[in-house]
mmCIF file of C-alpha atoms in Angstrom:
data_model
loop_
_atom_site.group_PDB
_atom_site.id
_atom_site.type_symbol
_atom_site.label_atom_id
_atom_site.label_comp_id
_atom_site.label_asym_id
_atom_site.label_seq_id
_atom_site.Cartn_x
_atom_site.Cartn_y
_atom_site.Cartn_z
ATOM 1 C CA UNK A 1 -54.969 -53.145 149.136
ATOM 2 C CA UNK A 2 -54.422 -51.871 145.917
ATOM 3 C CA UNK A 3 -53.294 -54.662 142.932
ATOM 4 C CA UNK A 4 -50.227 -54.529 141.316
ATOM 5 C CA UNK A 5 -52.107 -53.149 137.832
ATOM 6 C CA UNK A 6 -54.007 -50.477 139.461
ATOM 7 C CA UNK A 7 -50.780 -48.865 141.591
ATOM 8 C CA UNK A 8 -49.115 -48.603 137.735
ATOM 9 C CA UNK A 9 -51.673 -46.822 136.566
ATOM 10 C CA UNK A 10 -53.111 -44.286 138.427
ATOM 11 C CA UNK A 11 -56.597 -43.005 137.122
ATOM 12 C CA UNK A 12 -57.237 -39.537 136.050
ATOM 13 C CA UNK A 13 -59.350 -37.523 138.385
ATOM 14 C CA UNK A 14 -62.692 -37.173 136.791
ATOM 15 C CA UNK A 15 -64.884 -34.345 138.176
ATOM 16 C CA UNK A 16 -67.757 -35.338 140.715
ATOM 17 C CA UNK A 17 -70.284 -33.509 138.410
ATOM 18 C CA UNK A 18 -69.393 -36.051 135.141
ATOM 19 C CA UNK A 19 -70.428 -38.425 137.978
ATOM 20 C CA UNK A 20 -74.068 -36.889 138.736
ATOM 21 C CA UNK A 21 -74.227 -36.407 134.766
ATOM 22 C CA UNK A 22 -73.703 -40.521 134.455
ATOM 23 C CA UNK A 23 -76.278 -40.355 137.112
ATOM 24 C CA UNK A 24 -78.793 -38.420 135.414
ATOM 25 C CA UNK A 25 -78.306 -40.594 132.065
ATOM 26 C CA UNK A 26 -78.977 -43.990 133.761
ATOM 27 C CA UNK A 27 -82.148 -42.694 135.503
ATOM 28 C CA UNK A 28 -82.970 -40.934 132.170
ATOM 29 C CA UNK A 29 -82.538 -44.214 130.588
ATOM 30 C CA UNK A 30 -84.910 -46.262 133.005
ATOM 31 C CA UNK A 31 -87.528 -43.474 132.262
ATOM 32 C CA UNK A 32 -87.335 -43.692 128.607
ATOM 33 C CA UNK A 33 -87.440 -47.737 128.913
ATOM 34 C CA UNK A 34 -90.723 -47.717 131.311
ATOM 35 C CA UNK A 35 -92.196 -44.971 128.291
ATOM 36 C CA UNK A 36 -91.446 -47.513 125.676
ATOM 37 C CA UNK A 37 -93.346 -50.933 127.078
ATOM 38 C CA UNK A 38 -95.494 -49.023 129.677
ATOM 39 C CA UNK A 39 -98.872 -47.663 128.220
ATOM 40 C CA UNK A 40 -101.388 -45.818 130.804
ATOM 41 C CA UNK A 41 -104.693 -46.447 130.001
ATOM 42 C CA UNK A 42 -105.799 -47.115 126.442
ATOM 43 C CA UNK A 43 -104.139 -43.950 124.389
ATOM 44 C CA UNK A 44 -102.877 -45.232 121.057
ATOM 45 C CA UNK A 45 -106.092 -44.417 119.560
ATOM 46 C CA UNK A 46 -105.658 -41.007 120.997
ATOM 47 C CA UNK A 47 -102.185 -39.972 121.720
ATOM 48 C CA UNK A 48 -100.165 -42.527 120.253
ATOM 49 C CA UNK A 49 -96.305 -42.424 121.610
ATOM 50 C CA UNK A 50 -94.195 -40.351 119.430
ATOM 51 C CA UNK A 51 -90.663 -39.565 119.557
ATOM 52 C CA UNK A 52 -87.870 -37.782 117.096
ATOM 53 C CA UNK A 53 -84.821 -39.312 116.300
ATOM 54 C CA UNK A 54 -82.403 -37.413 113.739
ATOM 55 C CA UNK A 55 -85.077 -35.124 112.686
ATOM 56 C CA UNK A 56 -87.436 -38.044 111.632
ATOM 57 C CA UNK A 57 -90.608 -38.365 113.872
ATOM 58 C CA UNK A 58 -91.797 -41.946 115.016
ATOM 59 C CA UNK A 59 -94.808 -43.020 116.212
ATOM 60 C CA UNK A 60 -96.523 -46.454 117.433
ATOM 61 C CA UNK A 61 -94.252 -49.459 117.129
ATOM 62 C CA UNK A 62 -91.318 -47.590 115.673
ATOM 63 C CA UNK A 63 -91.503 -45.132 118.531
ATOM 64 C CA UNK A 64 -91.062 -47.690 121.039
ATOM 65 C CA UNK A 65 -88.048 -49.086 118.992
ATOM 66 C CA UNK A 66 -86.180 -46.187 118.743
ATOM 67 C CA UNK A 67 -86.991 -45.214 122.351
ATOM 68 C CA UNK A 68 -85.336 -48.523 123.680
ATOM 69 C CA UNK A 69 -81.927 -47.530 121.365
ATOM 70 C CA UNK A 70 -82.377 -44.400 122.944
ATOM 71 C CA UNK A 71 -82.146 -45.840 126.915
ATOM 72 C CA UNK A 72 -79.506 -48.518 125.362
ATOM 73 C CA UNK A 73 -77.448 -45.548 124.386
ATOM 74 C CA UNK A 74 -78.136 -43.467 127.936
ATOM 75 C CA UNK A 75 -76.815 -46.580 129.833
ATOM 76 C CA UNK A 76 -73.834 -46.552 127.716
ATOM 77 C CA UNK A 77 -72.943 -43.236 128.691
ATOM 78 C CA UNK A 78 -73.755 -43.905 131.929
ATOM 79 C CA UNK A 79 -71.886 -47.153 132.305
ATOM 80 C CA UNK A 80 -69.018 -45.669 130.131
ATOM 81 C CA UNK A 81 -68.697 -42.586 132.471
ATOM 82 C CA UNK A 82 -69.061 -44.222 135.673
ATOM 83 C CA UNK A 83 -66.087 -46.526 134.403
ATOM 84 C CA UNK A 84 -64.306 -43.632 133.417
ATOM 85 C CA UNK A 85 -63.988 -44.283 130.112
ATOM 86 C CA UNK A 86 -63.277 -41.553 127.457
ATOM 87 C CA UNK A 87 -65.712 -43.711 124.828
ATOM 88 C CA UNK A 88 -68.482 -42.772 127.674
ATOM 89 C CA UNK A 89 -67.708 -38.812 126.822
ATOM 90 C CA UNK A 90 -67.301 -39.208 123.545
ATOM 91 C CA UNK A 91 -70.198 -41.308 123.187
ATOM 92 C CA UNK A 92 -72.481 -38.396 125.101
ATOM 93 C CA UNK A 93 -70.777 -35.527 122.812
ATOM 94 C CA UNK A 94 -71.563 -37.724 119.842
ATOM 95 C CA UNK A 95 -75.616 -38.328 120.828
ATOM 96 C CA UNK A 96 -75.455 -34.712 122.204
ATOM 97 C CA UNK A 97 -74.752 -33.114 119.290
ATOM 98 C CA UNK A 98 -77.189 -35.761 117.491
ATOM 99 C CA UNK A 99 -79.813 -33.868 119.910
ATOM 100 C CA UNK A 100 -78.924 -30.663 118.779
ATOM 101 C CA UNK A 101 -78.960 -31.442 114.708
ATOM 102 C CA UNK A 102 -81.992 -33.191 115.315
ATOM 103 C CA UNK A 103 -84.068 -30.746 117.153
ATOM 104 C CA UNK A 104 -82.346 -27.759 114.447
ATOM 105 C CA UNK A 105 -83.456 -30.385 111.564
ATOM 106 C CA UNK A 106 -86.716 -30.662 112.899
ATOM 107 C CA UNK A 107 -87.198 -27.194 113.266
ATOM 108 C CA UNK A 108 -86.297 -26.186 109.666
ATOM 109 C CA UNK A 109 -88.260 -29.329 107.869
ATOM 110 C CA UNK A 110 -91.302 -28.995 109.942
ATOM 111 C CA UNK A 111 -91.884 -25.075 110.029
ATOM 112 C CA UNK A 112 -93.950 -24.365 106.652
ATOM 113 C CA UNK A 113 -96.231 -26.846 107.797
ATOM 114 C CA UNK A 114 -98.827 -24.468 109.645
ATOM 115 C CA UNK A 115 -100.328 -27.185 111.917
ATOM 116 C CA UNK A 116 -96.549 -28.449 113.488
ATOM 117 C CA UNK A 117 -96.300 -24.897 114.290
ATOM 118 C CA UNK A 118 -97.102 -26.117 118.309
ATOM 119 C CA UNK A 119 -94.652 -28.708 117.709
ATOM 120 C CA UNK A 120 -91.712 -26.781 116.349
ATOM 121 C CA UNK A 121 -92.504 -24.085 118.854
ATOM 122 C CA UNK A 122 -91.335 -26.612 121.185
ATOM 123 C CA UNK A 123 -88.794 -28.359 119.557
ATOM 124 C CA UNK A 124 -86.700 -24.489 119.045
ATOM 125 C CA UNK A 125 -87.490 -23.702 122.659
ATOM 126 C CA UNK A 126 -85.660 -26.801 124.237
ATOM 127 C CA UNK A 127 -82.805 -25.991 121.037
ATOM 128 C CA UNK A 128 -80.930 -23.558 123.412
ATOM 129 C CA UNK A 129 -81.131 -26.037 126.715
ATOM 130 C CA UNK A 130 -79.619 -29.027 124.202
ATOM 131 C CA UNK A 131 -77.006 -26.711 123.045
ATOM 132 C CA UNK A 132 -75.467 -25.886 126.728
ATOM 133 C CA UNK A 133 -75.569 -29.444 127.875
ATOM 134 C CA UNK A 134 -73.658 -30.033 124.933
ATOM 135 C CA UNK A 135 -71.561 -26.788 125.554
ATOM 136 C CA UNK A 136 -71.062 -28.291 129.003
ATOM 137 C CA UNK A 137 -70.102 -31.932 128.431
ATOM 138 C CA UNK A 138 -67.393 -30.474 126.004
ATOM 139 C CA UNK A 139 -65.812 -27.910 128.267
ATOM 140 C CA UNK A 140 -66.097 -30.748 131.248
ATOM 141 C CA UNK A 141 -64.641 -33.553 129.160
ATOM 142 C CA UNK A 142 -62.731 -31.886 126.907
ATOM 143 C CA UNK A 143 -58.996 -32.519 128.618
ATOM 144 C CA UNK A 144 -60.350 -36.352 129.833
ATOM 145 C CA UNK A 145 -60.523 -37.025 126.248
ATOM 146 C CA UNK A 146 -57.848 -35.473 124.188
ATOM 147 C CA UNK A 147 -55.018 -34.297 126.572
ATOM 148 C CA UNK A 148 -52.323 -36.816 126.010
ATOM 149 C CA UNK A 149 -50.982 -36.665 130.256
ATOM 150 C CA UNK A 150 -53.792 -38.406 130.692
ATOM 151 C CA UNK A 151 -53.216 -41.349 128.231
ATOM 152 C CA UNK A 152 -52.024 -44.223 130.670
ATOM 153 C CA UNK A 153 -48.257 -45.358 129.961
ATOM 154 C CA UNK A 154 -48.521 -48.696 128.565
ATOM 155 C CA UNK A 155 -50.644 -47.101 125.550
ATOM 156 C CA UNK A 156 -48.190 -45.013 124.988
ATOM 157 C CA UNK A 157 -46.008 -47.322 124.914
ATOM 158 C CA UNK A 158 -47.654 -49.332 122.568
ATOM 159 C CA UNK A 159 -46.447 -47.232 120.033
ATOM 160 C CA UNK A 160 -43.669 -48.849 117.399
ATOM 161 C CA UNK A 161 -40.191 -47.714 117.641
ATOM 162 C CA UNK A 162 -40.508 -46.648 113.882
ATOM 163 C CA UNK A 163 -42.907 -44.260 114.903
ATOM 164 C CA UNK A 164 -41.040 -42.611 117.463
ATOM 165 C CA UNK A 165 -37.866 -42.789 114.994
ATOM 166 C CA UNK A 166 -39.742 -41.439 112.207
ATOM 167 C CA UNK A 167 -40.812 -38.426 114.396
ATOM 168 C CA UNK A 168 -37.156 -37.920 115.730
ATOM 169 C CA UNK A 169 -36.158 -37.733 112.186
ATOM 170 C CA UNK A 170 -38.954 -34.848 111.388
ATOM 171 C CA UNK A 171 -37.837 -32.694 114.470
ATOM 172 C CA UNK A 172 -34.376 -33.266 113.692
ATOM 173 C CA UNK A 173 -33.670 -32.752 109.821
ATOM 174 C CA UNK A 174 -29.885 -32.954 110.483
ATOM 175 C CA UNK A 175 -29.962 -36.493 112.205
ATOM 176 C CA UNK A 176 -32.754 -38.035 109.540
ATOM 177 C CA UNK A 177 -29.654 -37.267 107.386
ATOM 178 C CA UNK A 178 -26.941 -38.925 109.539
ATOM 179 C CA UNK A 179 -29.301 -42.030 110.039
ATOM 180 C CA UNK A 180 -30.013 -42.072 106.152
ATOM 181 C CA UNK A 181 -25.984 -42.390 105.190
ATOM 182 C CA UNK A 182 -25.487 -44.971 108.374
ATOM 183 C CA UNK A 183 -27.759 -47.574 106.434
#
């Protein structure tokens, strides 16, 4: 039994693979939480957890703070796309092309430094794997976000009656004349 708000405003159909993508993200975001509090062994010494966030590379304590923004930003998407919510899409274009400036950023500030070599080698090779993901959330959410068919009625009716005079006026130049001498 549908309620009386939800027959008024029928919900875009979002594609099942958005779905598996929000899927993805939240399981991505459990496994970036469990690699920011849990620590195998004793490898800080070692290997001490490192991660790059806007072209700046963390390590230690900072690492494990950005890391948990990180998941706290993939459960966002993933809560904002299961919801179907256009701020979850814009939210993954947004970090998604944060990935892809990063890892490019990365690249170019780390490469005359002969022993990052190994490490930009590996930050250009995942570059064209960020770049489709981002190619793909774009072409898939493209018309969720910005076609205006799918803007529910009562937002669009939210708009003021000056605004939808003012426009008349523009596409009409004739009757923006008429309504000027009426006043």
């Amino acid at each position: 039994m549908e309620t009386e708000r939800q027959s008024r405003h029928p919900r875009a159909a979002w594609p099942f693979d958005l779905r598996v993508f929000a899927a993805m993200a939240g399981l991505w975001a459990i496994c970036v939480t469990i690699m920011a509090f849990v620590h195998i062994g004793d490898f800080d010494v070692v290997d001490p957890i490192e991660t790059i966030f806007a072209g700046v590379r963390f390590s230690g304590d900072a690492a494990c703070v950005v890391l948990v923004v990180e998941a706290g930003i993939f459960g966002a998407i993933a809560i904002g796309v299961f919801a179907r919510r256009r701020w979850g899409l814009l939210l993954a274009l947004c970090y998604m092309v944060q990935v892809v400036m990063s890892h490019l950023a990365f690249a170019i500030a780390y490469l005359p430094i002969r022993s990052e070599w190994i490490n930009v080698r590996v930050a250009t090779s995942e570059g064209p794997m960020m770049v489709l993901i981002t190619l793909y959330l774009w072409i898939r959410a493209c018309d969720l976000i910005f076609d205006p068919h799918s803007i529910p009625a009562d937002a669009r009716a939210r708009q003021s009656s000056g605004t939808r005079r003012r426009a008349a006026v523009r596409a009409d130049r004739g009757a923006g004349d008429v309504a000027a001498m009426a006043k």
